[in-house]
Coordinates of C-alpha atoms in Angstrom, one line a residue:
Chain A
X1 CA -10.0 -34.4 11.2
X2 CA -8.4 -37.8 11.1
X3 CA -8.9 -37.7 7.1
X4 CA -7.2 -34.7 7.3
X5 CA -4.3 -35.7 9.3
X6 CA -3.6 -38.8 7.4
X7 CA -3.6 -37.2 3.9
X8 CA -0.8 -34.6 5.5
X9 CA 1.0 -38.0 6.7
X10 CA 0.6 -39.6 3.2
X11 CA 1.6 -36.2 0.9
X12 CA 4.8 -36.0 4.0
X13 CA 5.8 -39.8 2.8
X14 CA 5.1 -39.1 -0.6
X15 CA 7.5 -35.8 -0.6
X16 CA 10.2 -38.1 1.2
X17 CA 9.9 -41.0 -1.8
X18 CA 10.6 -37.8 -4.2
X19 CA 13.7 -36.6 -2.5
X20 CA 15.1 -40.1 -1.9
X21 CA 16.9 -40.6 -5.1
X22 CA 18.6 -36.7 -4.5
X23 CA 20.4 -38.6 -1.0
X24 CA 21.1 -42.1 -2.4
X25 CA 22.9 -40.8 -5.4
X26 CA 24.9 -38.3 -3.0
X27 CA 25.5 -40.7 -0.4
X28 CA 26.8 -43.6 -2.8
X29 CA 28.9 -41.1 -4.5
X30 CA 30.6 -40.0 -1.5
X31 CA 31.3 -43.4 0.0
X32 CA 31.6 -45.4 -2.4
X33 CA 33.3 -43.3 -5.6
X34 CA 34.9 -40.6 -3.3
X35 CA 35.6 -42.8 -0.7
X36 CA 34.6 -40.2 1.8
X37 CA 32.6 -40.2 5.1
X38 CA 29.4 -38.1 4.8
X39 CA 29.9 -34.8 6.7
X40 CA 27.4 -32.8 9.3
X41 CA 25.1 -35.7 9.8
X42 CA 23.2 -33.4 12.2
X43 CA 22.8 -30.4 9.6
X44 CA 21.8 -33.1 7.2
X45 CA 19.2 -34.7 9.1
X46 CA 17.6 -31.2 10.2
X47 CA 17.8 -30.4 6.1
X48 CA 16.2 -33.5 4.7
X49 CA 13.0 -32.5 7.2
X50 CA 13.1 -29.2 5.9
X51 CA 12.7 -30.3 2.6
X52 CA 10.6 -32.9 2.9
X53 CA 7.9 -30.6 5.2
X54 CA 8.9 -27.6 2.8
X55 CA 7.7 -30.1 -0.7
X56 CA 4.7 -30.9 1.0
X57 CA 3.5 -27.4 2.0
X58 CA 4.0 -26.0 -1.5
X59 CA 2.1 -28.7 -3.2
X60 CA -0.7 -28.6 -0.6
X61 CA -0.2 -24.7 -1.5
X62 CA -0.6 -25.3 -5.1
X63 CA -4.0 -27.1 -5.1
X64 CA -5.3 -24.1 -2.6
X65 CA -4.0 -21.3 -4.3
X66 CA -1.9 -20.8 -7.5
X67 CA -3.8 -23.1 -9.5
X68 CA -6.9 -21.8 -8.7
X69 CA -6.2 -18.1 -8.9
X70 CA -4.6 -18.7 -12.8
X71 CA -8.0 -20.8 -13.4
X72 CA -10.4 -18.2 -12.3
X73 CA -8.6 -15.3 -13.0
X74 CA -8.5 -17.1 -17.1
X75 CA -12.5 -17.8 -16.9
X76 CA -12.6 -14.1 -15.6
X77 CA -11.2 -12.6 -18.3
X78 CA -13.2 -15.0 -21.0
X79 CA -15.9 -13.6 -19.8
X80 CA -15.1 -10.2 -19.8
X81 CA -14.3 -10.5 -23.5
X82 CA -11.6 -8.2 -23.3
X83 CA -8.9 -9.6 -25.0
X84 CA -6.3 -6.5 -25.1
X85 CA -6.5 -6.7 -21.1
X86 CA -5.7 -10.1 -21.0
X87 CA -2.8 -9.8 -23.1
X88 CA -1.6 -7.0 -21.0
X89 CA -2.4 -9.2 -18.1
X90 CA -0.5 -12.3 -19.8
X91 CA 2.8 -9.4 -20.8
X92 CA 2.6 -8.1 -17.1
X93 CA 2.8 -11.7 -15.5
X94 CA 5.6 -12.9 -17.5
X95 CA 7.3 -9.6 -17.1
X96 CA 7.0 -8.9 -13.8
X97 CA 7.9 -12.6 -12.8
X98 CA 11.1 -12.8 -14.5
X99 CA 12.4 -9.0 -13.8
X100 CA 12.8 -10.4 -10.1
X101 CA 14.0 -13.3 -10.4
X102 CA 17.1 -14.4 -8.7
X103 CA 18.5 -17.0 -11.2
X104 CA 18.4 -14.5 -14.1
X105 CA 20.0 -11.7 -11.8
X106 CA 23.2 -14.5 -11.2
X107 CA 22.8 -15.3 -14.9
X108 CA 23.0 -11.7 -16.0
X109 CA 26.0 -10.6 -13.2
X110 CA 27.8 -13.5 -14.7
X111 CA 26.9 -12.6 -18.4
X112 CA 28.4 -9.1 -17.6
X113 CA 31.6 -10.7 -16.0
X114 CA 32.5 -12.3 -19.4
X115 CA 31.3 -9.6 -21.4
X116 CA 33.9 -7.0 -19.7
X117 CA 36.6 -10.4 -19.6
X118 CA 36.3 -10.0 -23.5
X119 CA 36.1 -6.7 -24.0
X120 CA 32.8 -6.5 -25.0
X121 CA 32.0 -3.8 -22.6
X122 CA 34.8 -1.8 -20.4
X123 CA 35.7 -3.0 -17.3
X124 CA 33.8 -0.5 -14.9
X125 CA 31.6 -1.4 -12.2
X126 CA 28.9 1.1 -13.9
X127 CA 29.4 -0.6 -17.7
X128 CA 29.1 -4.3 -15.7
X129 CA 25.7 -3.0 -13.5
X130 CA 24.2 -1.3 -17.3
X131 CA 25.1 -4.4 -19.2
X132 CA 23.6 -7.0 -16.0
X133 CA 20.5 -4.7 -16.1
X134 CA 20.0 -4.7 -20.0
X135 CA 20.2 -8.0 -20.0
X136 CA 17.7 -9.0 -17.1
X137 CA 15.0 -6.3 -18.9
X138 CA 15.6 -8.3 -22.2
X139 CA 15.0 -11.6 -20.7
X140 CA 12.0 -10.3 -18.5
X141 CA 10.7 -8.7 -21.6
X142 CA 11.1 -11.5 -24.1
X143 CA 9.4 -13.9 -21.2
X144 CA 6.5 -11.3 -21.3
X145 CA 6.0 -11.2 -25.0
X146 CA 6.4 -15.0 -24.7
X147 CA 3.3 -15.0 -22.7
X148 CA 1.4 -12.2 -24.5
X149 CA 1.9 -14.8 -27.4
X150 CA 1.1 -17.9 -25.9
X151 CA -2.1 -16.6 -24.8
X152 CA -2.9 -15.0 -28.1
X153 CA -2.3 -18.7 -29.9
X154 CA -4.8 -20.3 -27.3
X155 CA -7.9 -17.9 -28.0
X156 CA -6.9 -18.2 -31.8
X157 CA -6.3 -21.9 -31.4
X158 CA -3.0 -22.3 -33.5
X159 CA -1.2 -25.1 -33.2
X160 CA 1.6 -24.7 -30.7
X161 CA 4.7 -26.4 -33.4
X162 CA 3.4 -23.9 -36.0
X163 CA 4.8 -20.7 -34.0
X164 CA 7.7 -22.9 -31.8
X165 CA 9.5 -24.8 -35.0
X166 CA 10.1 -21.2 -36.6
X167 CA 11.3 -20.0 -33.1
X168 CA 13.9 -23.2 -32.8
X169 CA 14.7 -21.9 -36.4
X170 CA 15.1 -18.5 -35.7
X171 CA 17.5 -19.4 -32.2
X172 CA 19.4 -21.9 -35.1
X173 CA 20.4 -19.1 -37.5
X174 CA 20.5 -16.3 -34.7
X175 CA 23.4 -18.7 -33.6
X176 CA 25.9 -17.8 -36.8
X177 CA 25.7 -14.4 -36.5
X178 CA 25.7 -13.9 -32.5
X179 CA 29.2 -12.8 -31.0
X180 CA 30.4 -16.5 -29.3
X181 CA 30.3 -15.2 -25.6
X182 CA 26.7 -14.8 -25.6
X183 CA 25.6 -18.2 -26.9
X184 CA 25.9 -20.3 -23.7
X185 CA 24.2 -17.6 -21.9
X186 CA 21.4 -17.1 -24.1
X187 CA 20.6 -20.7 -24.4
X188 CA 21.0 -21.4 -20.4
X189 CA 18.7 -18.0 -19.7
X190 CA 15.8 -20.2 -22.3
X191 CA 16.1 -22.1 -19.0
X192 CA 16.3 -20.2 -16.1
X193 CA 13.4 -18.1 -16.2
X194 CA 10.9 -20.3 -15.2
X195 CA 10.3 -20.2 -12.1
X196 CA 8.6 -22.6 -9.7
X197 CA 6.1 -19.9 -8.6
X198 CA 5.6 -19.3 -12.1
X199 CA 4.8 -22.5 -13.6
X200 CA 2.0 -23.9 -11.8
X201 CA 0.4 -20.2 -12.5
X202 CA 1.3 -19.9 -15.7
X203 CA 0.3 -23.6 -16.3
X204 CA -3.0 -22.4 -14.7
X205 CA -3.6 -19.7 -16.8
X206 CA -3.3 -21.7 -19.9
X207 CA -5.5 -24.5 -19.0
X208 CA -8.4 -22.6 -17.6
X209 CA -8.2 -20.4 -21.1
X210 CA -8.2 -23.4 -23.3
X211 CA -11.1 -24.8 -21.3
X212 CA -13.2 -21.4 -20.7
X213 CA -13.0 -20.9 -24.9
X214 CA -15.2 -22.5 -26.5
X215 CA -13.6 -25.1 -29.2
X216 CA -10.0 -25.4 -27.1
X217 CA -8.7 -28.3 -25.9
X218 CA -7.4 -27.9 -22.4
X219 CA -4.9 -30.9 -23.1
X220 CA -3.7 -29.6 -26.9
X221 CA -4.3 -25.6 -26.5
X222 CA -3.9 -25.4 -23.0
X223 CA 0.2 -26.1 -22.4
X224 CA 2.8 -24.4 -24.2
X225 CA 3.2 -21.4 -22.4
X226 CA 6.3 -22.2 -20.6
X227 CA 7.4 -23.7 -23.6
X228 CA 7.0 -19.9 -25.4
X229 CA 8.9 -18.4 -22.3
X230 CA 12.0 -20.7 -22.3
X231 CA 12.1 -19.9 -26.0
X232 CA 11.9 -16.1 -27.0
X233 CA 14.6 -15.7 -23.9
X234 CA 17.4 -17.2 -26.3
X235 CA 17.0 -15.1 -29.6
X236 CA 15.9 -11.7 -27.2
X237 CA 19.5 -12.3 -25.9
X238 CA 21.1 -13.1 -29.0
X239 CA 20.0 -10.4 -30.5
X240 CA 20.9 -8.4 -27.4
X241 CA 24.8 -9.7 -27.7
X242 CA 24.7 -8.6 -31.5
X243 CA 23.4 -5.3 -30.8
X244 CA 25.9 -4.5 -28.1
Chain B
X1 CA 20.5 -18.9 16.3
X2 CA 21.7 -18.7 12.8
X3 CA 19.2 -21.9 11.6
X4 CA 16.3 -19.2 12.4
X5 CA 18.4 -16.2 10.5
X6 CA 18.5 -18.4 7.5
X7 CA 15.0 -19.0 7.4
X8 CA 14.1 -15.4 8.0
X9 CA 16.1 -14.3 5.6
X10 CA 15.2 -17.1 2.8
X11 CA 11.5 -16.0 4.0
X12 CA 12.3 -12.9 3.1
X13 CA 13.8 -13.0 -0.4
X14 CA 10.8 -15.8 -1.4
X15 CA 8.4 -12.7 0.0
X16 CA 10.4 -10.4 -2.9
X17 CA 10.0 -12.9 -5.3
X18 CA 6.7 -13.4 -4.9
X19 CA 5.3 -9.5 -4.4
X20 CA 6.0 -8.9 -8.0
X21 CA 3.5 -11.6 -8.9
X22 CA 1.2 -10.9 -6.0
X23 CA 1.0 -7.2 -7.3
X24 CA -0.3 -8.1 -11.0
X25 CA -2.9 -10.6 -9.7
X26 CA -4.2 -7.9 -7.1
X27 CA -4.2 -5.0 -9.7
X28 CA -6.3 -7.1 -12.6
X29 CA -8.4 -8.5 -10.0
X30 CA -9.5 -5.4 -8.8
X31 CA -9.0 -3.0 -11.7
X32 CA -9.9 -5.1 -14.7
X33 CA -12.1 -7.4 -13.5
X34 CA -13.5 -5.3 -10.6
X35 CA -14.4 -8.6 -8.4
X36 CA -13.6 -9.7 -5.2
X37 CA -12.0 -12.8 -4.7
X38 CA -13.8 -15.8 -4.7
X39 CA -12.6 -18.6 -1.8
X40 CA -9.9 -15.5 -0.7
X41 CA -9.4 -17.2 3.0
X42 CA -8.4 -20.2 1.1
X43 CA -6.2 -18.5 -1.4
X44 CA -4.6 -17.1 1.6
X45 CA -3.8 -19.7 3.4
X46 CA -2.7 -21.1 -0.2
X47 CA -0.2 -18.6 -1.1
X48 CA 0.8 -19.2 3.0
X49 CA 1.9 -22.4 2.7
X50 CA 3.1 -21.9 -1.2
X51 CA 5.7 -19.3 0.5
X52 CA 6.4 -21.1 3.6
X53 CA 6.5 -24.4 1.9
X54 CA 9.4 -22.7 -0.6
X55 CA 11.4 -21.3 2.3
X56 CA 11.7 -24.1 4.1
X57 CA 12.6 -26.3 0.5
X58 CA 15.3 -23.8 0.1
X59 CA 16.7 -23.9 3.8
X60 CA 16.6 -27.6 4.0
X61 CA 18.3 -27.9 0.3
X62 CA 21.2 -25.3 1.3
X63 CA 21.7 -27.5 4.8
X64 CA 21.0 -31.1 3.3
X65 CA 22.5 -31.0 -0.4
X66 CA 23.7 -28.1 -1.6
X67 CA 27.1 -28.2 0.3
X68 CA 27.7 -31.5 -0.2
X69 CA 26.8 -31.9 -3.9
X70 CA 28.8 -29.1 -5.0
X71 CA 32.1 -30.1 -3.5
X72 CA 31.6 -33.5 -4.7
X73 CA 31.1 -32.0 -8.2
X74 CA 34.1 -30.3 -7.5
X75 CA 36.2 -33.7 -6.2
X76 CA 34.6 -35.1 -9.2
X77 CA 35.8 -33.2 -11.5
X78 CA 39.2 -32.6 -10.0
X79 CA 42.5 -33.9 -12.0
X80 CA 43.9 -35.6 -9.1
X81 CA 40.4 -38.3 -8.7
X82 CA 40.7 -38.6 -12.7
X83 CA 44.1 -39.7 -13.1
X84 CA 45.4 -40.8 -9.7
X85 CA 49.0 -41.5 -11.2
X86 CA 51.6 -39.2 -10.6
X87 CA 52.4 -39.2 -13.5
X88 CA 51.9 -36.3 -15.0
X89 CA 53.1 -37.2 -18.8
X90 CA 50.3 -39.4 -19.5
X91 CA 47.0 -36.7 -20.7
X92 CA 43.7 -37.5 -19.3
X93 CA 41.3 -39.4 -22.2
X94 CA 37.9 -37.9 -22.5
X95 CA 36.7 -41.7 -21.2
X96 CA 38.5 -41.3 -18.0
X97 CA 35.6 -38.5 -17.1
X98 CA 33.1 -41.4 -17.2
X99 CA 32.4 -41.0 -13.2
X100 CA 31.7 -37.5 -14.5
X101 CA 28.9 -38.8 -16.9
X102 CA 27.7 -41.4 -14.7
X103 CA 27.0 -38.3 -11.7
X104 CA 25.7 -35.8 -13.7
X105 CA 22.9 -38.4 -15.3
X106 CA 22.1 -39.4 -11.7
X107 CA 22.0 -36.2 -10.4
X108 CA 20.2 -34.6 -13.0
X109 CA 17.6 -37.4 -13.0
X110 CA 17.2 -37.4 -9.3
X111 CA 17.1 -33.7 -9.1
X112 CA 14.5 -33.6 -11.9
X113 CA 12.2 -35.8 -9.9
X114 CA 12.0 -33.5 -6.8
X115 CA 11.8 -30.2 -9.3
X116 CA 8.1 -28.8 -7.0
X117 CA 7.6 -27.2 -11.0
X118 CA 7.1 -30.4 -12.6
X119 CA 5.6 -31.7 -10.0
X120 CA 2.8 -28.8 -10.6
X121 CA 2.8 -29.6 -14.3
X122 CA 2.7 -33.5 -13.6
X123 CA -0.3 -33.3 -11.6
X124 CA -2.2 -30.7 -13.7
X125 CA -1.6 -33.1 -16.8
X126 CA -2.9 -36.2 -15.3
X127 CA -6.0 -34.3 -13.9
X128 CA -6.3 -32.5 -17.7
X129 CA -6.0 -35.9 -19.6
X130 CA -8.5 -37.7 -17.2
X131 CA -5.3 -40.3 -16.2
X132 CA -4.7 -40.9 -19.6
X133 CA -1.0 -39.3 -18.9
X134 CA 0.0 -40.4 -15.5
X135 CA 1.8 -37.8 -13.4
X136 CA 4.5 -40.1 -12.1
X137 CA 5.2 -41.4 -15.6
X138 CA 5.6 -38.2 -17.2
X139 CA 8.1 -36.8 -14.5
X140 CA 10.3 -40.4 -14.8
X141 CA 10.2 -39.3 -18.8
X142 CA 11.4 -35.9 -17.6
X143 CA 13.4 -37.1 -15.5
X144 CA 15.1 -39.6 -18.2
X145 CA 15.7 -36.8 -20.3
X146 CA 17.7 -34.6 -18.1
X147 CA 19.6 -37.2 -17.2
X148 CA 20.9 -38.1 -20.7
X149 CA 20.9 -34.4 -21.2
X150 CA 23.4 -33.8 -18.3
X151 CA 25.6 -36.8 -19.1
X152 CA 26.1 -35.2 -22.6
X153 CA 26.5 -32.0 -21.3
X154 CA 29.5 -32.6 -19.4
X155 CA 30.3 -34.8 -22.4
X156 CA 30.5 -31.6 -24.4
X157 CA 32.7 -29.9 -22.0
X158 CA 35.0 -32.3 -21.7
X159 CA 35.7 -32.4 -25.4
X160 CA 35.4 -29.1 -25.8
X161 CA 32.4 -30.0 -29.2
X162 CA 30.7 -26.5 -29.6
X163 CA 27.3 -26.0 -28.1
X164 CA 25.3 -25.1 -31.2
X165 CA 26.2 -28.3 -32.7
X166 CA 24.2 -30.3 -30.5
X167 CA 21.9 -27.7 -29.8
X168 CA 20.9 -27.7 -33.6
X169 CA 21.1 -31.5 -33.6
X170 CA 18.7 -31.4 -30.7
X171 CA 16.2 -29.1 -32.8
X172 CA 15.9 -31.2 -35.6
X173 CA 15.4 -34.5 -33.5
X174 CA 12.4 -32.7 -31.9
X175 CA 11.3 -31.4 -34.9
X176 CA 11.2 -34.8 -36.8
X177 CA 9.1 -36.3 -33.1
X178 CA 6.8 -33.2 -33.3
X179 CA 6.0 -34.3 -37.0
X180 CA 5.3 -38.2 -35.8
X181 CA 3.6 -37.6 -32.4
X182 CA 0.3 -37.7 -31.1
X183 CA -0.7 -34.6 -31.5
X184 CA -2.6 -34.1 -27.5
X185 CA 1.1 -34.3 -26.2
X186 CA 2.9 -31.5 -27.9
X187 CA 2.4 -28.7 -25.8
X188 CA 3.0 -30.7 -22.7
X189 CA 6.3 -32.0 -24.0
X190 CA 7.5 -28.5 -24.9
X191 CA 6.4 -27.1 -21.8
X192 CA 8.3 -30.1 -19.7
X193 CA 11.6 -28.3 -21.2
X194 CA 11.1 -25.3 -19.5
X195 CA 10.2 -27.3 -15.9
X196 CA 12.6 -29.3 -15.5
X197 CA 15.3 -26.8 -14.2
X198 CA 14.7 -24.4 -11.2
X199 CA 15.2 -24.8 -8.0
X200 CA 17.2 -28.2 -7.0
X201 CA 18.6 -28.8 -10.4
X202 CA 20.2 -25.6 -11.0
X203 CA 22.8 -24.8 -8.1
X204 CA 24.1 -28.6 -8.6
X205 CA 24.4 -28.8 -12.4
X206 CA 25.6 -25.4 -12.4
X207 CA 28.6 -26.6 -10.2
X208 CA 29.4 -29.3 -12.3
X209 CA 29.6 -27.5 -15.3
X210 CA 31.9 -25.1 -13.8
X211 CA 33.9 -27.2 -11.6
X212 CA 34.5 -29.4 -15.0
X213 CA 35.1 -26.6 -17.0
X214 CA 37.8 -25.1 -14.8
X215 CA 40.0 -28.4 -14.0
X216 CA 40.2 -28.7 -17.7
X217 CA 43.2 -27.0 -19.3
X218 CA 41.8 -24.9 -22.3
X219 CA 38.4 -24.3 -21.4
X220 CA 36.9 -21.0 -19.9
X221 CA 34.8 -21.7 -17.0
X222 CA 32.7 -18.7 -17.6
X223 CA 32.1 -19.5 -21.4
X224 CA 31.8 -23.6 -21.2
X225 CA 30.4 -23.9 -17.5
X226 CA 27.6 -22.1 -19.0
X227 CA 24.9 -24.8 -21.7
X228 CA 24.3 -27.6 -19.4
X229 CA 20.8 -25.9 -18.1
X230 CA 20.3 -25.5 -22.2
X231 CA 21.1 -29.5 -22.3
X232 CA 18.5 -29.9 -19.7
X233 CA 15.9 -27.8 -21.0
X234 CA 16.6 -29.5 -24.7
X235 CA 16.4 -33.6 -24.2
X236 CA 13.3 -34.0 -22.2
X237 CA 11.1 -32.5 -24.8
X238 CA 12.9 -35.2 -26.6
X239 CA 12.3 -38.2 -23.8
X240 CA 8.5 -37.0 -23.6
X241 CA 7.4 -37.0 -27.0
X242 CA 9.3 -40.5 -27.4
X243 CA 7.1 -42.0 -24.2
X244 CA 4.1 -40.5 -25.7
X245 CA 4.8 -42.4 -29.1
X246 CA 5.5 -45.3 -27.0
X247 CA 2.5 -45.2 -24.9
X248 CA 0.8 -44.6 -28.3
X249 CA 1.9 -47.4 -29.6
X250 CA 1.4 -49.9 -26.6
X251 CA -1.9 -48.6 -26.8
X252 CA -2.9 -49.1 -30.8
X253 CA -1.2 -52.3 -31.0
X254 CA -3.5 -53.1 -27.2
X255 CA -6.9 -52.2 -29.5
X256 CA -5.5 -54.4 -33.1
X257 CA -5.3 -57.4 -30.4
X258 CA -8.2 -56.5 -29.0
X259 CA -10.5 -55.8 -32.5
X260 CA -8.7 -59.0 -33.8
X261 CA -9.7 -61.2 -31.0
X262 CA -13.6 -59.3 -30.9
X263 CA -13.7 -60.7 -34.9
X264 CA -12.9 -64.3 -34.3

C-alpha cells in the first residue's frame, strides 16, 4: 500500500515539473514584460491542482486502459486473420474519433464563417450549418481512410516515407490550385484532429500490430499512424474547397 | 457552486467525446472478435481515471491558464505595448513584434511539454526502443520544434509571407532528413507532428494568432490567425529527425573511439 501511495506521490510531482514551465513563462510575462500583477491568485491556485491531479490520473489511465485495449484488441485481430475487419475496425476508429471532436467542430464553424465572408457560400445560417457539416465529415473521413491506410502499410510492411513524401507532394501541388480561403484551414485541420484520447489508442494499435506480425518492427512499422491522420486531413479539405 | 457546474459539465462533454470511441471498441470486441474482455475491471477503472483525469486537466487549464494566457496574447499583440509613442506617424517594424516571437516560442515549448498526447507517445517509444529513445528527450525535441515553429509562425503573420511558402520549404527540409536519418526514427518523428497540438497548446496559440492577426492593419484575422497549428505540426518532425541524427552521431563517433582504443 505504501508502494502504491508513493508512486501516486512521485507521478503527482512529476505532473507538477511538466506544467511548471506553462506558469513560469506566464508569470514572467505578466510581471515582468506586461508589467502587470497576476490576477485571481485563488482561482489560479485551485487550477494548477486541477491540472496537476487531472495529468496524473490520465497517464495512470493510460497504462491501465487505452494502451492496453489498442494492444490486445491489434493481437486480436492478428489472430483472427481477418484483415478486411480490421481495416473496417482501423476506418471506424479514425472516423468515429474525429466526427466528434470538438476542435474540428470550432475549426469547421470558423471555416464556414470565412467561406460565407467571401462569398464562397451565401450567407444563411442553413448554407453556414451544410458547409461546417461537409467539412467535419471530410476531415472525419479522410482521418478514417488515414487509418484504414496506416494499418494496411504495417501488415504489408511499406516503409512509412514511401506513402507520406507523395502525400507532402500531393498537399504541395493541391496548394496552386485550391481557392486561398481554404489553405490555412486545411493545413491547421492536418493538426487538429488528433486527439489526446486518440493518440495513445491509435499509438496502441499500431505498435501491438507491428509486434503481433511476424517480420514488423514495432519501433520502424509500428508509428506512423497519426502521422497518416494529420496528413490526408489537408488534401481531403483542399480538395473539398475546390469542389465547392 | 459554479466550480462543481464546470466540472459536470466538462465531465460531460469528455463523456460525448469519448462514447464515440467507446462504441467501436465494444462493437468489434464483441461482434468481430466475439471475446470478452480480458483484465475488464482494470480497463474500467482505466478509462475512469482517463475521463476523470481529462476533466479535471481541462477545468484546471480554463481556471489556471487559459484566461490569463489569452489576454496576455492579446496585450501582447496590442499596438499600444508595440509602439508605446504617441506618435502615431512612425509604422511599427516587423522587429518591434520580437516580444511577440520571444512568447509564442516559450509558450509553445512550454505547452508542448505538458501536451498528456505526447506524453502517451513519449512513454510508449522509450518502452518500444528498450531506452534507446528516452521519453523526456524526445518531448524536449518536440518541444524545441514547436517552439521555433510558433516563433515563425507569428513571424509569418506579421509580415504577412504566404503560408505555402514555408509550408513547402518545410516539406522539402523534412524530405531531405527523411533521406539522411536512421531509419528506426521515421515514423516516430512523423507521428510527433501530429502530437504535439491538442489540448493546452491549441486555445493559447490559437489566440495569438488571432489577436496578432487582428491588431495588424491589412491582415484578416480569420484567414491569417488560421496556420500557426500547421507551423506546429510541421517543425518538430523537423527537431526530431535532427536529434535522432544527432544522437546517431554521438553514438557512431562513441563506438570509432571506442573500436580505436580496443585496437591499440
Amino acid at each position: 500500500m505504501f508502494q502504491v501511495k508513493n508512486k501516486f506521490i512521485r507521478q503527482l510531482f512529476g505532473s507538477f515539473m511538466d506544467l511548471l514551465p506553462i506558469f513560469v513563462v506566464i508569470f514572467v510575462f505578466q510581471l515582468f514584460i506586461l508589467h502587470k500583477p497576476i490576477p485571481n491568485l485563488g482561482d489560479i491556485a485551485v487550477g494548477t491542482a486541477f491540472v496537476v491531479l487531472g495529468l496524473t490520473l490520465f497517464i495512470q489511465g493510460l497504462e491501465k486502459s487505452l494502451f492496453p485495449i489498442g494492444e490486445t484488441m491489434a493481437y486480436a485481430f492478428s489472430k483472427k486473420g481477418s484483415i478486411s475487419w480490421l481495416l473496417l475496425f482501423a476506418f471506424s476508429l479514425g472516423f468515429g474519433t474525429t466526427a466528434a471532436e470538438p476542435a474540428l467542430i470550432a475549426v469547421a464553424d470558423e471555416a464556414a464563417r470565412i467561406a460565407a465572408d467571401g462569398g464562397m457560400i451565401e450567407q444563411t445560417e442553413l448554407a453556414k450549418n451544410d458547409y461546417a457539416f461537409g467539412l467535419r465529415f471530410t476531415v472525419a473521413f479522410s482521418v478514417g481512410i488515414a487509418i484504414l491506410l496506416g494499418v494496411l502499410r504495417i501488415i504489408r510492411g511499406w516503409p512509412l516515407h514511401y506513402l507520406i513524401i507523395p502525400g507532402y507532394m500531393g498537399v504541395v501541388i493541391m496548394t496552386f490550385f485550391a481557392p486561398d480561403a481554404i489553405i490555412g484551414i486545411a493545413y491547421d485541420s492536418g493538426g487538429v484532429t488528433t486527439s489526446t484520447i486518440t493518440v495513445p489508442l491509435v499509438t496502441a494499435l499500431g505498435v501491438g500490430l507491428a509486434s503481433a506480425i511476424r517480420g514488423r518492427n514495432p519501433m520502424t512499422d509500428g508509428f506512423g499512424l497519426i502521422a497518416f491522420a494529420s496528413l490526408t486531413p489537408m488534401i481531403f479539405v483542399m480538395a473539398y474547397g475546390m469542389i465547392l | 457552486m459554479s466550480l462543481l457546474n464546470e466540472i459536470l459539465s466538462t465531465l460531460l462533454s469528455t463523456l460525448r467525446d469519448v462514447t464515440p470511441i467507446i462504441l467501436v471498441i465494444v462493437f468489434f470486441q464483441l461482434v468481430v472478435i466475439r471475446k470478452p474482455f480480458s483484465h475488464f475491471k482494470n480497463l474500467v477503472t482505466g478509462m475512469f481515471y482517463v475521463i476523470l483525469g481529462m476533466t479535471f486537466f481541462l477545468v484546471g487549464l480554463d481556471k489556471a491558464l487559459f484566461p490569463l494566457g489569452t489576454t496576455m496574447a492579446e496585450q501582447l499583440t496590442n499596438p499600444n505595448f508595440i509602439n508605446p509613442s504617441t506618435d502615431q506617424s512612425i509604422s511599427i517594424a516587423w522587429q518591434d513584434y520580437y516580444w511577440v516571437y520571444i512568447f509564442g516560442a516559450c509558450i509553445g515549448f512550454a505547452t508542448t511539454l505538458a501536451e498528456p498526447a505526447l506524453i502517451a507517445v513519449a512513454i510508449k517509444a522509450q518502452q518500444i526502443s528498450g531506452g534507446t529513445i528516452k521519453a523526456w528527450y524526445l518531448r524536449l525535441a518536440v518541444s524545441i520544434g514547436v517552439a521555433v515553429g510558433i516563433s515563425l509562425g507569428t513571424y509569418r503573420i506579421v509580415t504577412g509571407i504566404d503560408l505555402y511558402v514555408f509550408i513547402i520549404a518545410g516539406y522539402i527540409i523534412v524530405i531531405i532528413q527523411t533521406i539522411f536519418s536512421p531509419k528506426l526514427i521515421i515514423g516516430l518523428a512523423y507521428d510527433s507532428g501530429g502530437v504535439t497540438t491538442s489540448t493546452v497548446t491549441v486555445p493559447l496559440v490559437t489566440a495569438l494568432g488571432i489577436g496578432l492577426a487582428s491588431s495588424i492593419p491589412g491582415r484578416n484575422p480569420l484567414l491569417d490567425g488560421f496556420g500557426l497549428i500547421a507551423f506546429a505540426s510541421l517543425f518538430p518532425i523537423m527537431a526530431v529527425l535532427a536529434y535522432a541524427q544527432f544522437a546517431d552521431w554521438i553514438n557512431n563517433r562513441a563506438r570509432l573511439k571506442q573500436t580505436n582504443q580496443e585496437g591499440e
